[in-house]
Short mmCIF file of C-alpha atoms in Angstrom, two decimals:
data_model
loop_
_atom_site.label_atom_id
_atom_site.label_comp_id
_atom_site.label_asym_id
_atom_site.label_seq_id
_atom_site.Cartn_x
_atom_site.Cartn_y
_atom_site.Cartn_z
CA MET A 154 22.88 -37.97 -7.44
CA SER A 155 23.55 -37.68 -3.84
CA ARG A 156 26.57 -36.21 -2.28
CA ALA A 157 28.17 -37.09 1.12
CA LEU A 158 29.79 -34.75 3.07
CA LEU A 159 32.27 -36.10 5.98
CA ILE A 160 32.41 -33.85 9.18
CA PRO A 161 34.61 -34.79 12.15
CA LEU A 162 32.50 -34.15 15.04
CA CYS A 163 34.27 -35.43 18.20
CA ALA A 164 37.35 -36.93 19.61
CA ALA A 165 37.86 -40.44 20.75
CA PHE A 166 35.34 -42.52 22.48
CA LEU A 167 36.32 -45.40 24.53
CA THR A 168 33.01 -46.69 24.75
CA VAL A 169 29.97 -45.83 22.69
CA GLY A 170 29.52 -42.03 22.58
CA ILE A 171 26.54 -40.06 22.62
CA CYS A 172 26.68 -36.59 20.37
CA GLU A 173 24.27 -34.19 19.35
CA ALA A 174 24.25 -32.50 15.71
CA ARG A 175 23.02 -29.15 15.17
CA CYS A 176 22.75 -27.40 11.74
CA SER A 177 22.61 -24.01 12.92
CA ARG A 178 21.93 -22.23 16.24
CA SER A 179 18.62 -20.94 14.92
CA ARG A 180 16.77 -23.52 12.70
CA PRO A 181 13.14 -22.53 10.98
CA LYS A 182 10.28 -23.99 12.07
CA SER A 183 10.03 -27.67 9.72
CA CYS A 184 6.40 -26.95 8.42
CA GLY A 185 3.54 -24.27 8.33
CA ARG A 186 3.19 -20.80 6.31
CA THR A 187 0.74 -18.46 4.84
CA VAL A 188 -0.85 -19.13 1.42
CA SER A 189 -2.78 -17.14 -0.80
CA SER A 190 -3.03 -18.96 -3.97
CA TYR A 191 -6.48 -19.82 -5.08
CA ARG A 192 -6.19 -23.37 -4.88
CA GLY A 193 -3.41 -25.42 -3.19
CA TRP A 194 -1.96 -28.47 -1.05
CA ILE A 195 -1.28 -28.81 2.50
CA LYS A 196 0.57 -31.67 3.67
CA SER A 197 2.41 -33.15 6.76
CA PRO A 198 5.94 -33.08 6.51
CA GLY A 199 7.40 -35.76 4.34
CA PHE A 200 4.04 -37.21 3.16
CA PRO A 201 3.74 -39.99 2.12
CA ARG A 202 6.30 -41.04 4.46
CA PRO A 203 5.92 -40.91 8.24
CA TYR A 204 6.04 -37.46 9.43
CA PRO A 205 9.32 -36.80 11.92
CA SER A 206 8.21 -35.87 15.38
CA ALA A 207 8.60 -32.35 16.73
CA MET A 208 12.54 -31.69 17.25
CA THR A 209 11.99 -28.53 19.18
CA GLU A 210 9.05 -27.33 21.53
CA ASP A 211 8.74 -24.87 18.64
CA ASP A 212 8.08 -27.61 16.27
CA ARG A 213 5.05 -29.02 17.92
CA ILE A 214 2.44 -26.72 16.58
CA CYS A 215 2.71 -26.35 12.84
CA THR A 216 0.22 -23.67 11.23
CA TRP A 217 -0.72 -22.95 7.90
CA THR A 218 -2.84 -19.96 7.25
CA ILE A 219 -5.20 -19.20 4.12
CA ARG A 220 -5.64 -15.82 3.02
CA LEU A 221 -7.75 -15.03 0.13
CA PRO A 222 -9.69 -11.88 -1.15
CA LEU A 223 -12.87 -10.65 0.20
CA SER A 224 -16.02 -12.12 -1.68
CA ARG A 225 -14.70 -15.90 -1.28
CA GLY A 226 -15.05 -18.91 0.97
CA ILE A 227 -12.94 -21.82 1.52
CA LYS A 228 -13.35 -25.52 0.33
CA ILE A 229 -11.18 -27.99 2.01
CA ILE A 230 -11.00 -31.63 0.96
CA LEU A 231 -9.24 -33.64 3.41
CA TYR A 232 -7.98 -36.72 1.75
CA GLY A 233 -7.26 -38.97 4.50
CA PHE A 234 -5.05 -39.15 7.76
CA ASP A 235 -3.09 -40.96 9.91
CA LEU A 236 -1.97 -39.75 12.70
CA ASN A 237 0.56 -41.15 15.82
CA PHE A 238 -0.77 -41.98 19.39
CA GLU A 239 1.26 -42.90 22.55
CA LYS A 240 0.29 -44.37 25.95
CA THR A 241 1.91 -42.54 28.64
CA GLY A 242 1.83 -42.86 32.41
CA VAL A 243 -0.49 -40.02 32.77
CA GLY A 244 -2.60 -41.46 29.83
CA PRO A 245 -2.90 -41.23 26.00
CA THR A 246 -0.99 -38.79 24.06
CA ASN A 247 -2.61 -38.07 20.66
CA ASP A 248 -1.16 -35.82 17.51
CA ALA A 249 -4.20 -33.95 16.06
CA LEU A 250 -5.07 -31.79 13.02
CA GLN A 251 -7.40 -29.09 13.47
CA ILE A 252 -9.47 -26.55 10.98
CA TYR A 253 -10.24 -23.22 12.33
CA MET A 254 -12.84 -20.97 10.48
CA ASP A 255 -10.43 -17.98 11.15
CA GLU A 256 -6.70 -16.87 10.74
CA SER A 257 -6.38 -16.29 14.10
CA CYS A 258 -7.27 -20.17 15.01
CA ASN A 259 -9.98 -19.51 17.27
CA THR A 260 -13.12 -20.67 16.18
CA LEU A 261 -12.49 -24.52 15.43
CA LEU A 262 -14.65 -26.30 12.67
CA ARG A 263 -12.73 -29.77 12.71
CA ASN A 264 -10.70 -31.75 15.05
CA TYR A 265 -9.16 -34.89 13.79
CA GLU A 266 -7.12 -37.72 16.03
CA GLY A 267 -6.29 -41.27 14.93
CA ASN A 268 -6.71 -42.47 11.70
CA TYR A 269 -9.34 -41.95 8.66
CA THR A 270 -8.81 -42.71 5.16
CA ASP A 271 -12.00 -41.92 3.69
CA ALA A 272 -12.28 -38.27 2.34
CA ASP A 273 -14.01 -35.37 4.24
CA LEU A 274 -15.35 -32.01 2.48
CA ILE A 275 -15.18 -29.15 4.93
CA HIS A 276 -16.88 -26.05 3.94
CA VAL A 277 -15.55 -22.58 5.79
CA PRO A 278 -17.50 -19.67 5.36
CA SER A 279 -14.98 -17.01 5.23
CA ASN A 280 -11.94 -16.09 3.16
CA LYS A 281 -9.50 -16.86 5.73
CA ALA A 282 -8.78 -20.14 7.43
CA CYS A 283 -6.25 -21.69 9.70
CA ILE A 284 -4.75 -25.17 9.65
CA LYS A 285 -2.99 -26.75 12.99
CA PHE A 286 -1.07 -29.87 12.95
CA LEU A 287 -0.03 -30.83 16.59
CA ARG A 288 2.60 -33.08 16.96
CA ARG A 289 2.07 -34.21 20.88
CA THR A 290 3.97 -37.55 20.78
CA GLU A 291 7.65 -38.05 21.05
CA GLN A 292 8.50 -40.88 18.23
CA ASN A 293 6.62 -41.56 15.18
CA TYR A 294 7.98 -44.33 12.82
CA GLN A 295 4.74 -45.55 11.18
CA HIS A 296 1.99 -42.91 10.92
CA ASN A 297 2.11 -41.23 7.30
CA GLY A 298 0.29 -37.72 8.79
CA PHE A 299 -2.51 -36.03 6.32
CA SER A 300 -3.04 -34.40 2.89
CA LEU A 301 -5.47 -32.23 1.97
CA GLY A 302 -6.41 -29.77 -0.98
CA TYR A 303 -8.43 -26.54 -0.42
CA GLU A 304 -9.66 -24.11 -3.30
CA ALA A 305 -11.44 -20.49 -3.34
CA VAL A 306 -15.18 -20.55 -3.71
CA ASP A 307 -16.98 -17.38 -4.98
CA ALA A 308 -19.26 -16.01 -2.19
CA SER A 309 -22.31 -13.59 -2.01
CA ASP A 310 -24.00 -11.82 0.83
CA GLU A 311 -24.94 -8.89 -1.38
CA CYS A 312 -28.22 -7.44 -0.70
CA ASP A 313 -29.99 -4.79 -2.44
CA SER A 314 -33.90 -4.37 -2.26
CA ASN A 315 -33.76 -2.67 -5.75
CA GLN A 316 -32.05 -5.38 -7.64
CA THR A 317 -31.20 -8.90 -7.94
CA THR A 318 -27.64 -10.06 -7.66
CA THR A 319 -27.08 -12.49 -10.63
CA LEU A 320 -24.50 -15.53 -9.79
CA THR A 321 -22.83 -17.16 -12.70
CA SER A 322 -19.99 -18.89 -11.32
CA ASP A 323 -20.04 -23.15 -11.58
CA GLU A 324 -19.77 -23.19 -7.65
CA GLY A 325 -20.36 -20.64 -4.88
CA TYR A 326 -21.89 -19.58 -1.33
CA ILE A 327 -24.77 -17.51 -0.52
CA TYR A 328 -24.83 -16.15 2.76
CA SER A 329 -27.52 -13.48 4.47
CA PRO A 330 -25.94 -10.29 5.38
CA GLY A 331 -23.68 -10.55 8.32
CA TYR A 332 -23.23 -14.21 8.40
CA PRO A 333 -21.65 -15.53 10.05
CA VAL A 334 -19.70 -12.81 12.18
CA ALA A 335 -23.25 -10.87 12.86
CA SER A 336 -26.78 -11.03 12.93
CA TYR A 337 -29.04 -10.21 9.58
CA GLU A 338 -30.68 -6.88 10.02
CA GLN A 339 -34.36 -6.06 10.18
CA GLU A 340 -36.30 -5.46 7.24
CA LEU A 341 -34.32 -6.90 4.60
CA ASN A 342 -35.31 -8.06 0.81
CA CYS A 343 -32.50 -9.79 -0.67
CA THR A 344 -32.88 -11.59 -4.20
CA TRP A 345 -30.32 -13.68 -5.84
CA LEU A 346 -30.54 -15.52 -9.07
CA ILE A 347 -28.26 -18.43 -10.00
CA GLN A 348 -27.33 -19.16 -13.90
CA ALA A 349 -25.81 -22.07 -15.20
CA GLU A 350 -24.87 -23.30 -18.59
CA PRO A 351 -28.09 -24.30 -20.55
CA ASP A 352 -27.19 -27.88 -20.25
CA GLN A 353 -26.60 -27.67 -16.43
CA THR A 354 -28.88 -28.01 -13.42
CA ILE A 355 -28.04 -26.62 -9.98
CA GLN A 356 -27.51 -28.29 -6.64
CA ILE A 357 -28.56 -26.70 -3.39
CA THR A 358 -27.21 -27.62 -0.11
CA PHE A 359 -28.04 -25.51 3.19
CA LEU A 360 -24.92 -25.62 5.60
CA ASP A 361 -26.59 -23.42 8.18
CA PHE A 362 -29.74 -22.18 8.69
CA GLN A 363 -31.08 -20.22 11.78
CA LEU A 364 -33.74 -17.48 11.28
CA SER A 365 -36.03 -16.14 14.12
CA TYR A 366 -38.77 -18.05 15.89
CA THR A 367 -42.33 -18.42 14.23
CA PHE A 368 -45.28 -21.01 14.62
CA SER A 369 -45.93 -21.48 11.21
CA CYS A 370 -44.17 -20.78 7.96
CA ASP A 371 -47.11 -19.47 6.37
CA PHE A 372 -47.28 -16.47 8.62
CA ALA A 373 -43.46 -16.25 9.26
CA THR A 374 -41.67 -12.66 8.87
CA ASP A 375 -38.45 -14.19 8.63
CA TYR A 376 -37.93 -16.78 5.78
CA VAL A 377 -36.09 -18.26 2.62
CA GLN A 378 -37.69 -18.88 -0.74
CA VAL A 379 -36.23 -20.62 -3.19
CA PHE A 380 -37.78 -21.47 -6.63
CA GLU A 381 -37.81 -21.73 -10.54
CA LEU A 382 -39.88 -19.38 -12.52
CA ASN A 383 -41.16 -22.21 -14.95
CA SER A 384 -41.56 -25.20 -12.91
CA SER A 385 -43.16 -26.47 -9.62
CA LEU A 386 -40.17 -26.16 -7.79
CA ASN A 387 -40.92 -23.79 -4.94
CA PHE A 388 -39.63 -24.53 -1.28
CA LYS A 389 -40.11 -21.93 1.56
CA TYR A 390 -37.83 -22.27 4.68
CA CYS A 391 -38.32 -20.68 8.10
CA ASP A 392 -37.35 -20.84 12.11
CA GLN A 393 -34.78 -23.58 12.69
CA ASP A 394 -35.63 -25.54 9.55
CA SER A 395 -32.96 -28.11 8.39
CA PRO A 396 -33.34 -28.28 4.46
CA ALA A 397 -32.61 -31.14 2.38
CA PRO A 398 -30.52 -31.09 -0.45
CA PHE A 399 -32.17 -30.75 -3.95
CA THR A 400 -31.36 -30.15 -7.44
CA SER A 401 -33.03 -27.92 -9.94
CA TYR A 402 -34.76 -28.88 -12.91
CA SER A 403 -33.48 -26.21 -15.28
CA ASN A 404 -30.47 -24.15 -15.31
CA ILE A 405 -31.75 -20.75 -13.24
CA ILE A 406 -32.86 -20.67 -9.91
CA SER A 407 -33.74 -18.13 -7.55
CA VAL A 408 -33.07 -17.58 -3.89
CA PHE A 409 -35.05 -14.93 -1.91
CA PHE A 410 -34.97 -13.52 1.65
CA LYS A 411 -36.58 -11.90 3.94
CA SER A 412 -36.43 -10.42 7.51
CA GLY A 413 -39.04 -8.71 9.40
CA ARG A 414 -38.78 -7.32 13.25
CA TRP A 415 -36.45 -9.80 14.50
CA ARG A 416 -32.55 -10.76 13.96
CA ASN A 417 -30.81 -13.97 14.05
CA LYS A 418 -27.79 -15.46 12.86
CA GLY A 419 -28.99 -16.19 9.36
CA PHE A 420 -28.16 -18.74 6.50
CA TRP A 421 -25.16 -20.27 4.50
CA LEU A 422 -25.91 -22.18 1.53
CA HIS A 423 -23.69 -23.81 -1.28
CA TYR A 424 -24.67 -24.19 -4.93
CA LYS A 425 -23.04 -26.00 -7.67
CA ALA A 426 -23.86 -26.48 -11.33
CA ASN A 427 -23.78 -29.78 -12.76
CA THR A 428 -23.84 -31.62 -16.14
CA ALA A 429 -25.78 -34.72 -16.54
CA GLY A 430 -23.32 -37.89 -16.80
CA VAL A 431 -20.39 -35.67 -16.11
CA LEU A 432 -18.73 -35.81 -12.94
CA SER A 433 -18.06 -31.95 -11.56
CA ASP A 434 -15.53 -32.51 -9.14
CA GLU A 435 -11.60 -33.59 -9.93
CA PRO A 436 -11.09 -37.27 -8.99
CA ILE A 437 -10.21 -37.67 -5.22
CA PRO A 438 -7.02 -39.05 -5.00
CA ASP A 439 -7.03 -42.25 -3.01
CA TYR A 440 -5.05 -41.80 0.36
CA ARG A 441 -4.47 -45.46 1.31
CA GLN A 442 -3.46 -46.06 -2.09
CA ILE A 443 -0.79 -43.14 -2.27
CA VAL A 444 0.64 -44.80 1.14
CA ASP A 445 0.44 -48.33 0.07
CA GLU A 446 2.23 -47.24 -3.16
CA TRP A 447 5.33 -45.68 -1.11
CA ARG A 448 5.36 -48.48 0.86
CA ASN A 449 6.07 -50.74 -1.70
CA SER A 450 8.23 -48.74 -3.50
CA ASN A 451 11.68 -49.44 -1.54
CA SER A 452 12.11 -46.01 -0.44
CA PRO A 453 15.38 -45.18 0.82
CA LEU A 454 13.47 -43.49 3.57
CA MET A 455 11.75 -46.45 4.89
CA PRO A 456 10.70 -46.25 8.78
CA HIS A 457 13.38 -48.22 10.86
CA GLU A 458 15.74 -47.89 7.99
CA GLY A 459 19.37 -48.98 9.26
CA ARG A 460 18.27 -50.25 12.60
CA LYS A 461 19.36 -54.22 11.89
CA ARG A 462 22.83 -52.14 11.22
CA GLY A 463 22.58 -50.59 14.80
CA ILE A 464 22.23 -47.36 13.18
CA ARG A 465 20.01 -44.62 14.29
CA PRO A 466 18.44 -42.33 11.66
CA TRP A 467 17.25 -38.81 12.36
CA GLN A 468 15.01 -37.51 9.46
CA SER A 469 14.11 -33.58 9.68
CA TYR A 470 11.96 -31.67 7.15
CA ALA A 471 12.12 -28.16 5.75
CA GLU A 472 9.88 -26.45 3.54
CA SER A 473 10.73 -24.54 0.71
CA LYS A 474 8.34 -23.10 -2.27
CA GLY A 475 5.84 -25.59 -1.69
CA HIS A 476 8.41 -28.67 -1.39
CA PHE A 477 9.99 -30.73 1.14
CA VAL A 478 13.57 -31.34 1.35
CA ALA A 479 14.54 -34.55 3.34
CA VAL A 480 17.61 -34.34 4.90
CA ARG A 481 18.92 -37.47 6.74
CA VAL A 482 21.56 -37.48 9.56
CA ILE A 483 23.15 -40.76 10.40
CA LEU A 484 25.14 -40.78 13.78
CA VAL A 485 28.07 -43.57 13.51
CA THR A 486 30.17 -44.09 16.64
CA SER A 487 33.52 -45.98 17.26
CA LEU A 488 36.54 -46.60 19.31
CA SER A 489 38.45 -44.00 18.08
CA ALA A 490 36.16 -41.28 16.63
CA ALA A 491 32.54 -40.25 15.88
CA THR A 492 31.43 -39.06 12.41
CA VAL A 493 28.68 -37.45 10.99
CA PHE A 494 27.35 -38.19 7.39
CA ILE A 495 25.02 -35.67 6.16
CA ALA A 496 23.41 -37.23 2.83
CA GLY A 497 21.41 -34.88 0.69
CA LEU A 498 18.56 -37.34 -1.04
#
């Protein structure tokens, strides 16, 4: 049940007055925080409602930092976005969503502007990531923002010439030692054994591949070999190859990496165990369906609400323990007094 708090604000006005309401002298940022859970959601303030424009300069950039333990990568699914844009005298101004592969927001992976309602998959070769939401525009009444989910993915760059590293997780990353911060060392012999359940196969996708130059893979000193022991599946990659994704015939597959005298950035691959006839990923929420259902729900915070009555709404959103709290402030002026109604929704 909503409660209304009546606060006398100003003295008498002979004509339409202008008042400014402030809840506190020091207001916390309306979005952004640090998260460390293995799976979570990050959304624009108020989603699926249209997000509010920044109330202060400090609020123009909202930053979420993802920090996970070592030996983890991050998989992000952006379910869709609808960001505001404005035309000004000096040119267009766009709100933006940015994804970085470090917690300092230095190495940019993706930059999104405008709108797109299909899902986008982003792999992050690090246990830390940064999400930035830039609210550059002055007013937003109809753009719903963004919604994304993230989850931790096992990652391995272990290399021991005397033993094989066995990986049994359903999904994971394999990096060459040092990737992506440093080049791999010389004279490496690394072997990983990916082992899924007996009724599963394994999908391999190379996300980056940069080994030292060679004129022929037959004579390469630096190469990656992916093979199955009891089948004809045997691929050898070298130089700047762009390996195509493939699926194994069995539930066990080996990855071997060898380096010689040279060094380079290395490689990064993603593996995933799949069961025949079963979707291994959770269903992806339909961004447009979520927004349309909200627009058709007669929400009390529909955009432009109250404009027919000559009332201008302000909306601000504060984040608390993963939830958004909406506060609606409505300014009403009269010839005798100005009063502010604060309604907790």
